[in-house]
Coordinates of C-alpha atoms in Angstrom, one line a residue:
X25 CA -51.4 7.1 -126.0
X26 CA -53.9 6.3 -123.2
X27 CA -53.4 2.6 -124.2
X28 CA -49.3 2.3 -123.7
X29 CA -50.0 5.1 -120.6
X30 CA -52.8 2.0 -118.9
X31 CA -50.4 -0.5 -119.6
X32 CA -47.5 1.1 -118.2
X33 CA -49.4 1.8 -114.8
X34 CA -50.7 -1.9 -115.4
X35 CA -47.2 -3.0 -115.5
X36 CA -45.9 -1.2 -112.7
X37 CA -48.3 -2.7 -110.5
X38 CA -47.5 -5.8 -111.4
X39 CA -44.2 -5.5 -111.0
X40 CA -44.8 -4.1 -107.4
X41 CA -46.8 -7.1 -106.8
X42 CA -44.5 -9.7 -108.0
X43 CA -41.8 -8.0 -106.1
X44 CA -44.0 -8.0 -103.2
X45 CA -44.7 -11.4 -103.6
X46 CA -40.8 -12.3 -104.0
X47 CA -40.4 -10.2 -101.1
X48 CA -42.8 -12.7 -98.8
X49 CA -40.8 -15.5 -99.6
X50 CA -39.8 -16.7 -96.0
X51 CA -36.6 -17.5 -94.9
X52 CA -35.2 -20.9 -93.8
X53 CA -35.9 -21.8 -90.2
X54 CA -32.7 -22.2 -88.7
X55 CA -32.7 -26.1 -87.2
X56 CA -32.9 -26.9 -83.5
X57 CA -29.4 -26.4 -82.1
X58 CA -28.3 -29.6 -80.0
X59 CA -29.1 -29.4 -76.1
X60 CA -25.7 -29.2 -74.6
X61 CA -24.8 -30.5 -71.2
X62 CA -26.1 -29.4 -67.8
X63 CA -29.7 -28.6 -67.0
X64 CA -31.2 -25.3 -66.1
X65 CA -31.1 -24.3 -62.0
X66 CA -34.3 -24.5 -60.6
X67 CA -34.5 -23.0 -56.9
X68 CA -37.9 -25.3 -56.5
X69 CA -39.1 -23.7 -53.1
X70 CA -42.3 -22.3 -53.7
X71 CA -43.5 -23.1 -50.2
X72 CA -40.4 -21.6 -48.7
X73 CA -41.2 -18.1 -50.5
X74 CA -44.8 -18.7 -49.2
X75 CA -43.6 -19.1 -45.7
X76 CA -41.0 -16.0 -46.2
X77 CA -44.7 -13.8 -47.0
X78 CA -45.9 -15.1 -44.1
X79 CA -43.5 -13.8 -41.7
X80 CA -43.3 -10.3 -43.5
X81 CA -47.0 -10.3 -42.9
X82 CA -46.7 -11.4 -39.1
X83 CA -43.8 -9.1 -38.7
X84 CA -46.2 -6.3 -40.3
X85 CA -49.3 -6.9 -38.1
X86 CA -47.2 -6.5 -34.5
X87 CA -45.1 -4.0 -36.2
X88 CA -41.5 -2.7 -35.7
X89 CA -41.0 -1.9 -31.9
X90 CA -41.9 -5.6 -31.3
X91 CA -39.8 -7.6 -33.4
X92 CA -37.0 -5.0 -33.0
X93 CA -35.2 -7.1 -30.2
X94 CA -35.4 -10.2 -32.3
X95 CA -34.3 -8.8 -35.2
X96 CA -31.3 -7.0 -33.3
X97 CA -30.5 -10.7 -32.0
X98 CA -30.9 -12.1 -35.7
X99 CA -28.5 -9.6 -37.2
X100 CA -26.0 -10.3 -34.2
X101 CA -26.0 -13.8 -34.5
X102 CA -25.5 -13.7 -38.3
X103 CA -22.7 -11.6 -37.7
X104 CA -21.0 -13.5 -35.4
X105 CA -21.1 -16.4 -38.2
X106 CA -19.7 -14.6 -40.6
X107 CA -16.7 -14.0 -38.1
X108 CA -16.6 -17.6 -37.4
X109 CA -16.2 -18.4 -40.8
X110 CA -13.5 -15.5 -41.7
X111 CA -10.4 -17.4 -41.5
X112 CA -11.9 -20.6 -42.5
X113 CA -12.0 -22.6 -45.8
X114 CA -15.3 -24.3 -46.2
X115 CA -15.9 -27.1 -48.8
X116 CA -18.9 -26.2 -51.5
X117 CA -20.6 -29.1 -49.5
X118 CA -20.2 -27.8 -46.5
X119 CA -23.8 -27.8 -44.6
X120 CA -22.9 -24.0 -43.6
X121 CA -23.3 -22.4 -46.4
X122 CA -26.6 -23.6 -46.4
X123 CA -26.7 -22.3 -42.6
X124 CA -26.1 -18.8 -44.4
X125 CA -28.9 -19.0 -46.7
X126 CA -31.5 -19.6 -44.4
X127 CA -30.0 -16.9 -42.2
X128 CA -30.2 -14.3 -44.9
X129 CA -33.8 -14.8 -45.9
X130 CA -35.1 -15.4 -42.1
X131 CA -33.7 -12.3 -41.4
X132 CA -34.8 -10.2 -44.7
X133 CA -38.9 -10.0 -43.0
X134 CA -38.2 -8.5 -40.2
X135 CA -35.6 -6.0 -41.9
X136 CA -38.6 -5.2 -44.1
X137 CA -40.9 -3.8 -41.7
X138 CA -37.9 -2.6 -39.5
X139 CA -36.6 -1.2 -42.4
X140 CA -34.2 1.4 -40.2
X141 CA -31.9 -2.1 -40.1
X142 CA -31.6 -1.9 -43.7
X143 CA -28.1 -0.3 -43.7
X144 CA -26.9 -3.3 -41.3
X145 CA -28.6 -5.8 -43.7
X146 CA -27.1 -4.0 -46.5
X147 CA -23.7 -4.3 -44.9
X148 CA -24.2 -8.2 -43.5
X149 CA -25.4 -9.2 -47.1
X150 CA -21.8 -7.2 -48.5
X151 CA -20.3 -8.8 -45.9
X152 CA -21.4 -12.4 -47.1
X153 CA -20.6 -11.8 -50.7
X154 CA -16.9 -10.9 -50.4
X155 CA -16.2 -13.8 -48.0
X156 CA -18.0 -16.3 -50.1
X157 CA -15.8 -14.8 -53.2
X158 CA -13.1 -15.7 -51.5
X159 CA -13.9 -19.2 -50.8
X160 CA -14.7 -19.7 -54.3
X161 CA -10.6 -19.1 -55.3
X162 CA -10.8 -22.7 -53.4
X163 CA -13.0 -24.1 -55.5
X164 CA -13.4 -25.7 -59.1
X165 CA -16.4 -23.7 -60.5
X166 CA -15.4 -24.8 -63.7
X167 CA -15.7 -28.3 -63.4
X168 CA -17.6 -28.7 -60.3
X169 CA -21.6 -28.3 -61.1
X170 CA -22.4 -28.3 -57.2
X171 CA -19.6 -25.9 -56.5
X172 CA -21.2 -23.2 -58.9
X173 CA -24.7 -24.0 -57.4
X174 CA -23.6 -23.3 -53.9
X175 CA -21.8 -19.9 -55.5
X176 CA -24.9 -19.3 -56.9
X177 CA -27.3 -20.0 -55.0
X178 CA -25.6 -17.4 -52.0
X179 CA -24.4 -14.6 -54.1
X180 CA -27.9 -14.4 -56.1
X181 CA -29.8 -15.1 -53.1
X182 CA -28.3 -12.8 -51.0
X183 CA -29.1 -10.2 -53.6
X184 CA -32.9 -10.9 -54.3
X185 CA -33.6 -11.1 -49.9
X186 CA -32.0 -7.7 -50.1
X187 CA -33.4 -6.1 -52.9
X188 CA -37.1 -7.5 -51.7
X189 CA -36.6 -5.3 -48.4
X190 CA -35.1 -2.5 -50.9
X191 CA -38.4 -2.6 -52.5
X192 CA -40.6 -2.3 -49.4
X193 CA -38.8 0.4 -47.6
X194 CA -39.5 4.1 -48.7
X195 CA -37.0 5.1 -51.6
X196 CA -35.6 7.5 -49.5
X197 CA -34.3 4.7 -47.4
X198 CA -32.8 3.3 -49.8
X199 CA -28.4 3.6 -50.3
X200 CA -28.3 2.7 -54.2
X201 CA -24.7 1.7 -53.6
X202 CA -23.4 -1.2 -51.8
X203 CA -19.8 -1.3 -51.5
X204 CA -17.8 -4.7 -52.3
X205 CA -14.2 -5.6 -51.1
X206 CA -11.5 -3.1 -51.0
X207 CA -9.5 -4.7 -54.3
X208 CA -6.2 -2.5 -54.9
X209 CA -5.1 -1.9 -58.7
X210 CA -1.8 -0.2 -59.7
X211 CA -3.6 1.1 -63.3
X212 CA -5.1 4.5 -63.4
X213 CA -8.3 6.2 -61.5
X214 CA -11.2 7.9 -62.4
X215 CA -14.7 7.8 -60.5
X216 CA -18.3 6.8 -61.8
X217 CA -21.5 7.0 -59.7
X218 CA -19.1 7.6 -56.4
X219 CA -17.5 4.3 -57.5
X220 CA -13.6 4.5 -57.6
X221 CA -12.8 2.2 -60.9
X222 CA -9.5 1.8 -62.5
X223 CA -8.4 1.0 -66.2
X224 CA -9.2 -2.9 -67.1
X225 CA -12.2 -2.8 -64.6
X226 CA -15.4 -4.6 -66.0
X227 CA -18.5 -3.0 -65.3
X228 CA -21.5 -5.6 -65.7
X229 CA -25.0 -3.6 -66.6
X230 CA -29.1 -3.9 -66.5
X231 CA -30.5 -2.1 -69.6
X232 CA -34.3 -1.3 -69.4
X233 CA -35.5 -3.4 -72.7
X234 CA -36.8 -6.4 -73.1
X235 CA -34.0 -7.6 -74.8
X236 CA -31.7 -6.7 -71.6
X237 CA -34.3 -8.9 -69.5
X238 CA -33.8 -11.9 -72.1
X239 CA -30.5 -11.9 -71.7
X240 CA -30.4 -11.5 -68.3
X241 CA -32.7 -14.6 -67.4
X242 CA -32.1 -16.4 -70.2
X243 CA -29.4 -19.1 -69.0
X244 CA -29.3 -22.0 -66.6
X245 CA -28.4 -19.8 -64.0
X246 CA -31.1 -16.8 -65.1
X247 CA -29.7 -13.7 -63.7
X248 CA -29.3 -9.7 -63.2
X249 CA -26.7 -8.6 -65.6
X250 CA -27.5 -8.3 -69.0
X251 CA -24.6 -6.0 -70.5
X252 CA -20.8 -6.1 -70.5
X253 CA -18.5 -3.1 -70.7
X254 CA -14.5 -2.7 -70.4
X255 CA -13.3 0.7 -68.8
X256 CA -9.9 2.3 -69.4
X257 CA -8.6 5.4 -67.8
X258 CA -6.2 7.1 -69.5
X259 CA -2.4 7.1 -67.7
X260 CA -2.2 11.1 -68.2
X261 CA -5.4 12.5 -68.1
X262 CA -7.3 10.4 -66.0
X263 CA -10.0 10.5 -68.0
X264 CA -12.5 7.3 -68.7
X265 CA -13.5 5.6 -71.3
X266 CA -16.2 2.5 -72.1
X267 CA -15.3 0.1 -74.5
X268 CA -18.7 -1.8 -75.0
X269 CA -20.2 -3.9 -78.1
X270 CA -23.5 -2.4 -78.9
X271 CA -26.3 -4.7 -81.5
X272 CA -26.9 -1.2 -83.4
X273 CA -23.1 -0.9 -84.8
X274 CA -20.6 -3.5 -82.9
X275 CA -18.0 -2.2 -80.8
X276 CA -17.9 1.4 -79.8
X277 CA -15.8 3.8 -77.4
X278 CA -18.0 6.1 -75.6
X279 CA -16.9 8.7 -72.7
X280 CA -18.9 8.1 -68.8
X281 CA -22.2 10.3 -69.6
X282 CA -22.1 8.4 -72.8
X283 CA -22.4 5.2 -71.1
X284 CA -24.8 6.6 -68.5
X285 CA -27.0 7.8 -70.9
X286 CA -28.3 4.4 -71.7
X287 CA -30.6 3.5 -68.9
X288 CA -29.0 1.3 -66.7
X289 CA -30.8 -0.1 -63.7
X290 CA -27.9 -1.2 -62.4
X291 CA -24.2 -1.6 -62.7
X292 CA -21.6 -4.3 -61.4
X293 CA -18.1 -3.4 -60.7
X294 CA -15.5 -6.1 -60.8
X295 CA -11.8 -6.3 -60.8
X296 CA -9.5 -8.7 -61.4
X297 CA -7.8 -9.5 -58.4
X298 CA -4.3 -8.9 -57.5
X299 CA -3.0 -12.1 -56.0
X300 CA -3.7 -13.6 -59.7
X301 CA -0.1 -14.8 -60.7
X302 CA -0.2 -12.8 -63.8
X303 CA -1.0 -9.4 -62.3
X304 CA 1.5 -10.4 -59.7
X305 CA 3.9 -10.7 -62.9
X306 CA 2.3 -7.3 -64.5
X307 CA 0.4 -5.4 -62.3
X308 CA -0.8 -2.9 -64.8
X309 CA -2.1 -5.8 -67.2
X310 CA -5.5 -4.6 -66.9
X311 CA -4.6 -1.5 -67.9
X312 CA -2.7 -3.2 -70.7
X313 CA -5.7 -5.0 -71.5
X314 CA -8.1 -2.3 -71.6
X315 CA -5.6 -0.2 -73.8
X316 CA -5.6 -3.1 -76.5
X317 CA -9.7 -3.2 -76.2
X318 CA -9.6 0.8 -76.9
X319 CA -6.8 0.8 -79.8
X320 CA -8.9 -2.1 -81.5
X321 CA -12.0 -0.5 -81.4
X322 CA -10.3 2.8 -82.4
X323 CA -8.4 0.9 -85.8
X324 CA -10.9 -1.1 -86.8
X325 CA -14.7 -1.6 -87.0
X326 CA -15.5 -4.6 -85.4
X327 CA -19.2 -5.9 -86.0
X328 CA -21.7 -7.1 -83.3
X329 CA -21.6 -11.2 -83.0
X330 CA -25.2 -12.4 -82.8
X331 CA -23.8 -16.3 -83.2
X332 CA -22.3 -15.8 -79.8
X333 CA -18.9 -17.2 -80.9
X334 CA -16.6 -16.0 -77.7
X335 CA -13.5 -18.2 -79.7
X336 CA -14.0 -15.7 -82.9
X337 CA -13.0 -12.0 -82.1
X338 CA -13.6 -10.8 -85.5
X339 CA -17.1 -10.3 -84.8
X340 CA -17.7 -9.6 -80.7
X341 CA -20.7 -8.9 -78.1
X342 CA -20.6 -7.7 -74.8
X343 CA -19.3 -10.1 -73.2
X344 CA -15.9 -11.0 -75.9
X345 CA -14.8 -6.8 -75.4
X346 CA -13.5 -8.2 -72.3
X347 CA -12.7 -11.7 -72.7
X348 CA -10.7 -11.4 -75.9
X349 CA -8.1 -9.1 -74.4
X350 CA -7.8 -10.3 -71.0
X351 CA -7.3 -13.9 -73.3
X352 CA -4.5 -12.2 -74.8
X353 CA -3.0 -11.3 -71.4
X354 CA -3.1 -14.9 -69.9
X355 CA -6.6 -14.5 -68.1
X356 CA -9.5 -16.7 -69.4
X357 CA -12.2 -14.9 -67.6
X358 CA -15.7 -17.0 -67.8
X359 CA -14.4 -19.8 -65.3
X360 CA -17.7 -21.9 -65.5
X361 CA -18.7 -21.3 -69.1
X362 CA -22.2 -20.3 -69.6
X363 CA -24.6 -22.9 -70.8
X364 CA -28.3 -22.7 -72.4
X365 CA -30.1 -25.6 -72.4
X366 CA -33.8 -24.7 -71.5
X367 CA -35.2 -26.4 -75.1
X368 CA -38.0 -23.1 -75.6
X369 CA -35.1 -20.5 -74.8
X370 CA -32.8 -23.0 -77.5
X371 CA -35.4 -22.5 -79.9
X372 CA -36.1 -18.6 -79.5
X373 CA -32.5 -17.8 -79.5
X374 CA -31.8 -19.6 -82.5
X375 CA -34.4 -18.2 -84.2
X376 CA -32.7 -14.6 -83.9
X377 CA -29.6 -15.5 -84.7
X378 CA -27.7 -17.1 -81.8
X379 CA -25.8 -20.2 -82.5
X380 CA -23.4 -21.1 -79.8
X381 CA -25.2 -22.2 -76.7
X382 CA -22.4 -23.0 -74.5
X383 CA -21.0 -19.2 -74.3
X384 CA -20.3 -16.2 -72.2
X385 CA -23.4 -14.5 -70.8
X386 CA -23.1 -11.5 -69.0
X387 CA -24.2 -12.8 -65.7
X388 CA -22.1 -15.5 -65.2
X389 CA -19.1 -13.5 -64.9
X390 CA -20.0 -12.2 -61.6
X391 CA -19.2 -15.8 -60.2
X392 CA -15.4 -16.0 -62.0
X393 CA -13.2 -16.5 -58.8
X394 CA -10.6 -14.6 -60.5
X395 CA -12.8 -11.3 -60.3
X396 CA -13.8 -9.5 -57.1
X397 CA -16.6 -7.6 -56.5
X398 CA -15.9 -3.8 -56.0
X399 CA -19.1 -2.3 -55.6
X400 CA -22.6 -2.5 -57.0
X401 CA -25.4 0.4 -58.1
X402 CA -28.8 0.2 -58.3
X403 CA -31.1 3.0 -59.8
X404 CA -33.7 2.9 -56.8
X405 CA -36.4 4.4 -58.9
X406 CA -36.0 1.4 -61.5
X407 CA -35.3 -1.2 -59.3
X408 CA -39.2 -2.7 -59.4
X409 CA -38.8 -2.2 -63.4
X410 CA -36.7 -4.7 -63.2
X411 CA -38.2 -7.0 -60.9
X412 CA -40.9 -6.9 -63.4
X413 CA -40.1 -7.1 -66.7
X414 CA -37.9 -10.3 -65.2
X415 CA -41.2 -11.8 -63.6
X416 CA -43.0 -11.1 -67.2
X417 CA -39.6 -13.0 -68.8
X418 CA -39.7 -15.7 -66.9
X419 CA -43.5 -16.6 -67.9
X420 CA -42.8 -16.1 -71.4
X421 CA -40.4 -18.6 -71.2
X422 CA -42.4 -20.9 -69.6
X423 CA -44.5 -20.7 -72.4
X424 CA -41.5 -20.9 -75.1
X425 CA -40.7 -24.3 -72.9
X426 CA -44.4 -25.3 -73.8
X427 CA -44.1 -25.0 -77.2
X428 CA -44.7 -21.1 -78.5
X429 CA -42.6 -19.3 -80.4
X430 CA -42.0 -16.2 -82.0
X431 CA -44.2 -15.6 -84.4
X432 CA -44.6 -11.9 -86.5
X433 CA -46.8 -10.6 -89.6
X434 CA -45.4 -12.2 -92.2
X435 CA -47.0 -9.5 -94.2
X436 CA -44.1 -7.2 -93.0
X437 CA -41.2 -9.3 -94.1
X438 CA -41.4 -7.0 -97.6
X439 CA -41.3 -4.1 -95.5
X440 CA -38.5 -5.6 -93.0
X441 CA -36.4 -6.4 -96.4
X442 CA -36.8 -2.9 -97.9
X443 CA -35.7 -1.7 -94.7
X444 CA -32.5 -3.9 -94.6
X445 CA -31.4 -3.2 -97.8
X446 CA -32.0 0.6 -96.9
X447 CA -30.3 -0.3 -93.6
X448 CA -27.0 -2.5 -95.9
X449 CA -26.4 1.3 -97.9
X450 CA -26.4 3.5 -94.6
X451 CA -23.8 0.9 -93.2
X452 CA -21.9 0.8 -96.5
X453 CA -21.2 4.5 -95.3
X454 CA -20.2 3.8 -91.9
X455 CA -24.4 4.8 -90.4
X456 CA -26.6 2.8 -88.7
X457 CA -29.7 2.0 -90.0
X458 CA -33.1 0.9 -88.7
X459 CA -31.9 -2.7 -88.9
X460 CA -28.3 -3.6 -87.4
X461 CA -26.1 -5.2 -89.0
X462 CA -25.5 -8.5 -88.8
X463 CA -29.3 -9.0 -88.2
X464 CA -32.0 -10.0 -91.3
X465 CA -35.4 -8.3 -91.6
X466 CA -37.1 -11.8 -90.2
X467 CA -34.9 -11.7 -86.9
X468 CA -35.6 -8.1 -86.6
X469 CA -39.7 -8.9 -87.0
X470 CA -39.5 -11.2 -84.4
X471 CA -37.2 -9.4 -82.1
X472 CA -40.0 -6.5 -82.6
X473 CA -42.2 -8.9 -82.0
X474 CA -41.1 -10.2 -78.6
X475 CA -41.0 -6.6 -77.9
X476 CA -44.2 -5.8 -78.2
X477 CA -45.6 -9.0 -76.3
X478 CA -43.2 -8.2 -73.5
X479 CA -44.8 -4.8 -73.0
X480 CA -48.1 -5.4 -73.6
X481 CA -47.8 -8.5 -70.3
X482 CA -45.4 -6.3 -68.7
X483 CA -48.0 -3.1 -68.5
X484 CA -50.8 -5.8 -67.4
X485 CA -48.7 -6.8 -64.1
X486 CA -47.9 -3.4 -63.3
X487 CA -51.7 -2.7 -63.3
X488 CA -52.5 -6.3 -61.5
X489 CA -49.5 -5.0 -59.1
X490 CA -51.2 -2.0 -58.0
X491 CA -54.2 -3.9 -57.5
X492 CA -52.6 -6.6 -55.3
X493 CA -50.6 -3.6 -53.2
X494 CA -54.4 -1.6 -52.6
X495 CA -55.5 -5.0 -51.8
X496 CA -52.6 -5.8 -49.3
X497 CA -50.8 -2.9 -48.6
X498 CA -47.4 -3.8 -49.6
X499 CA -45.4 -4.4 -53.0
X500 CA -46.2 -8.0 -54.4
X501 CA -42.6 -9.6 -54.0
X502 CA -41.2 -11.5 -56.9
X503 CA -43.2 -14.9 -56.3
X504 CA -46.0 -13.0 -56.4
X505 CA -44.8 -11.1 -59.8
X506 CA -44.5 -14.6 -61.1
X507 CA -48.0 -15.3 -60.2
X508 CA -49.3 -12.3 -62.1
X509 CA -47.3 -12.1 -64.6
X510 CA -49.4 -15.6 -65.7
X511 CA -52.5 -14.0 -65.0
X512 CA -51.4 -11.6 -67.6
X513 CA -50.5 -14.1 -69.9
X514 CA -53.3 -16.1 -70.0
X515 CA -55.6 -13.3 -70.0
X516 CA -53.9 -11.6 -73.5
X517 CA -54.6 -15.7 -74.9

């Protein structure tokens, strides 16, 4: 009796170690994706930032009541360009947008230490952007690589001079919303964050995880905007709803404080703009849009694409909620297609799954001369959040360029596979489990992975941060970011 009860426990051990063993059989690494077309934009002015520092700094030392007149002058003259250029149609050559550039970030300095100018920055910078997205109707972002640059190289700039002064004046200084054009819409109303938005509106997003951040800067035109949400307001009620593609469970309807409840450090609201010949034709086809996004995600489950496939609405992310239906309405938003071709950031995003390279990212939508701008939030309080964890991104993908990868305990992979076969029942029952569908146990170990590296650099330059602002006495501004965030990197070596 003691024999067979040894042999049984014998046996069962061995069985949990051959299973074990099957279980650490590794999976295939997917092969390295052709590099498509176009190369990644590189803004290559490291001295320029330098020299931008150096004027904060001289601005600081003589302090506010004596660059005050200047700056009043800067802000004046800037204005009266803009005023210049209202009426006008400028090539995406034309040696004035370039004029506006250097304007913006001259001026941003001063505004910093005068930070009591920041509403009239604020307002110039709002200014700039809804002008310049109407000069883009004129232009062919789709086919035209230097007309997207010059887009780009405006709309984001603009942005990151602002948000640099945002982040030196005191937060309660600080307006987190900046209005954008005043865009009519014949669908239905309802409000969010003081924001007037109407049914077929697309609200672009920040989350707070390193995941959002990827996405976000991974592109040839890295980014802010790492999330993509459809809103419809219902014609009787006037109630909203968010139709959003989530990597837990696919597609989803979820009510405002649902949506809010996610941490978003900042949202996008753009609209598609009335003048379009189709809306002209059907002015509530947003609204029609929106409603077929909401009846589809109501009559079916629709699973989260990690292949990236924008042609295949079977499966969708963020960014197909809205593309697929608008499709269906004769408007093929993503005008200047997204492309990845950064060869670490290939190799990292095929590793968890992603397959089509030449897509639709979230950012990228924000330079579609079909959509206009209606306003954009920013959480204050986050705001440097995300200035870091993009600065810690960045690195890390200088170092996937170099060669690293994404390595995880391979002594997990049993564990990971018990836990997607746990995770396959709960979905066979309609529950999400601890590994998403659509994702296997390896890409989950790695995406855990990243995870955990991205914190543990991230916490690093928030502490080397601190240190540089005791040392200086102001916030370290992105460049500087950058230049810790590879401190932090090649200190955790």
């Amino acid at each position: 009796m003691l024999r067979n009860r040894r042999f049984m426990i014998l046996a069962i051990l061995l069985g949990i170690v051959i299973l074990y063993g099957i279980l650490l059989i590794p999976d295939s690494t997917p092969p390295l994706p052709p590099k498509p077309e176009g190369e990644p934009f590189v803004w290559n002015q490291d001295a320029i930032w330098e020299n931008l520092e150096s004027s904060f700094l001289q601005a600081k030392a003589v302090g506010c009541k004596t660059i005050a007149p200047q700056l009043d002058q800067q802000l004046a003259v800037f204005e009266e360009l803009l005023d210049s250029l209202k009426d006008r149609r400028l090539a995406a050559d034309d040696p004035r947008l370039r004029q506006l550039e250097q304007a913006v970030f001259a001026i941003a300095p001063s505004v910093a230490v005068c930070y009591d100018r920041l509403p009239d920055f604020s307002r110039h910078c709002a200014q700039l952007r809804s002008w310049l997205k109407q000069q883009s109707i004129y232009w062919d972002i789709a086919n035209n690589q230097q007309a997207r640059i010059a887009l780009y190289r405006l709309l984001y700039g603009s942005r990151a001079a602002l948000e640099e002064v945002m982040l030196q004046a005191p937060p309660e200084r600080v307006q987190p919303l900046l209005a954008g054009e005043g865009i009519s819409s014949q669908s239905p109303m309802a409000s969010i964050l003081g924001v007037k938005i109407h049914s077929g509106d697309i609200l672009l997003s920040r989350g707070g995880a390193a995941t959002s951040a990827l996405i976000a800067r991974g592109n040839n035109f890295p980014g802010n905007f790492s999330h993509v949400a459809l809103a419809h307001v219902d014609e009787t009620t006037h109630t909203a709803s968010i139709i959003e593609a989530h990597i837990e469970s696919g597609v989803k309807v979820a009510d405002l404080e649902t949506y809010l409840k996610d941490k978003k450090l900042r949202i996008l609201v753009l609209r598609t703009r009335p003048d379009l010949k189709s809306v002209q034709v059907n002015p509530l086809l947003p609204h029609q849009a929106a409603r077929q996004a909401l009846d589809d995600a109501d009559q079916r489950h629709i699973p989260y694409d990690f292949a990236m496939d924008w042609q295949d609405p079977d499966k969708q992310f963020c960014s197909e909620v809205a593309s697929t239906v608008y499709a269906k309405n004769g408007i093929d938003l993503w005008m200047g297609i997204s492309t990845i071709s950064a060869p670490g950031l290939l190799r990292w995003l095929s590793l968890i799954g992603v397959e089509h390279f030449e897509t639709h990212e979230p950012s990228d939508l924000e330079y579609d001369p079909q959509l206009s701008v209606v306003a954009e939030w920013r959480d204050p309080e986050t705001l440097y959040q995300d200035h870091v964890d993009n600065a810690t991104i960045d690195v890390m993908l200088e170092g996937a360029d170099a060669g690293q990868g994404l390595p995880f305990s391979i002594w997990m992979l049993p564990v990971g596979r018990l836990a997607k076969g746990y995770s396959m029942l709960l979905n066979m029952f309609g529950k999400v489990g601890p590994i998403p569908e659509g994702m296997s146990a390896s890409t989950a170990l790695r995406v855990q992975s990243f995870t955990d590296r991205h914190q543990q650099v991230r916490d690093r330059v928030y502490l080397l941060a601190e240190e540089f602002q005791a040392e200086y006495g102001y916030r370290p501004p992105y460049w500087e970011l950058v230049k810790l965030a590879r401190v932090a990197i090649n200190e955790s070596l």
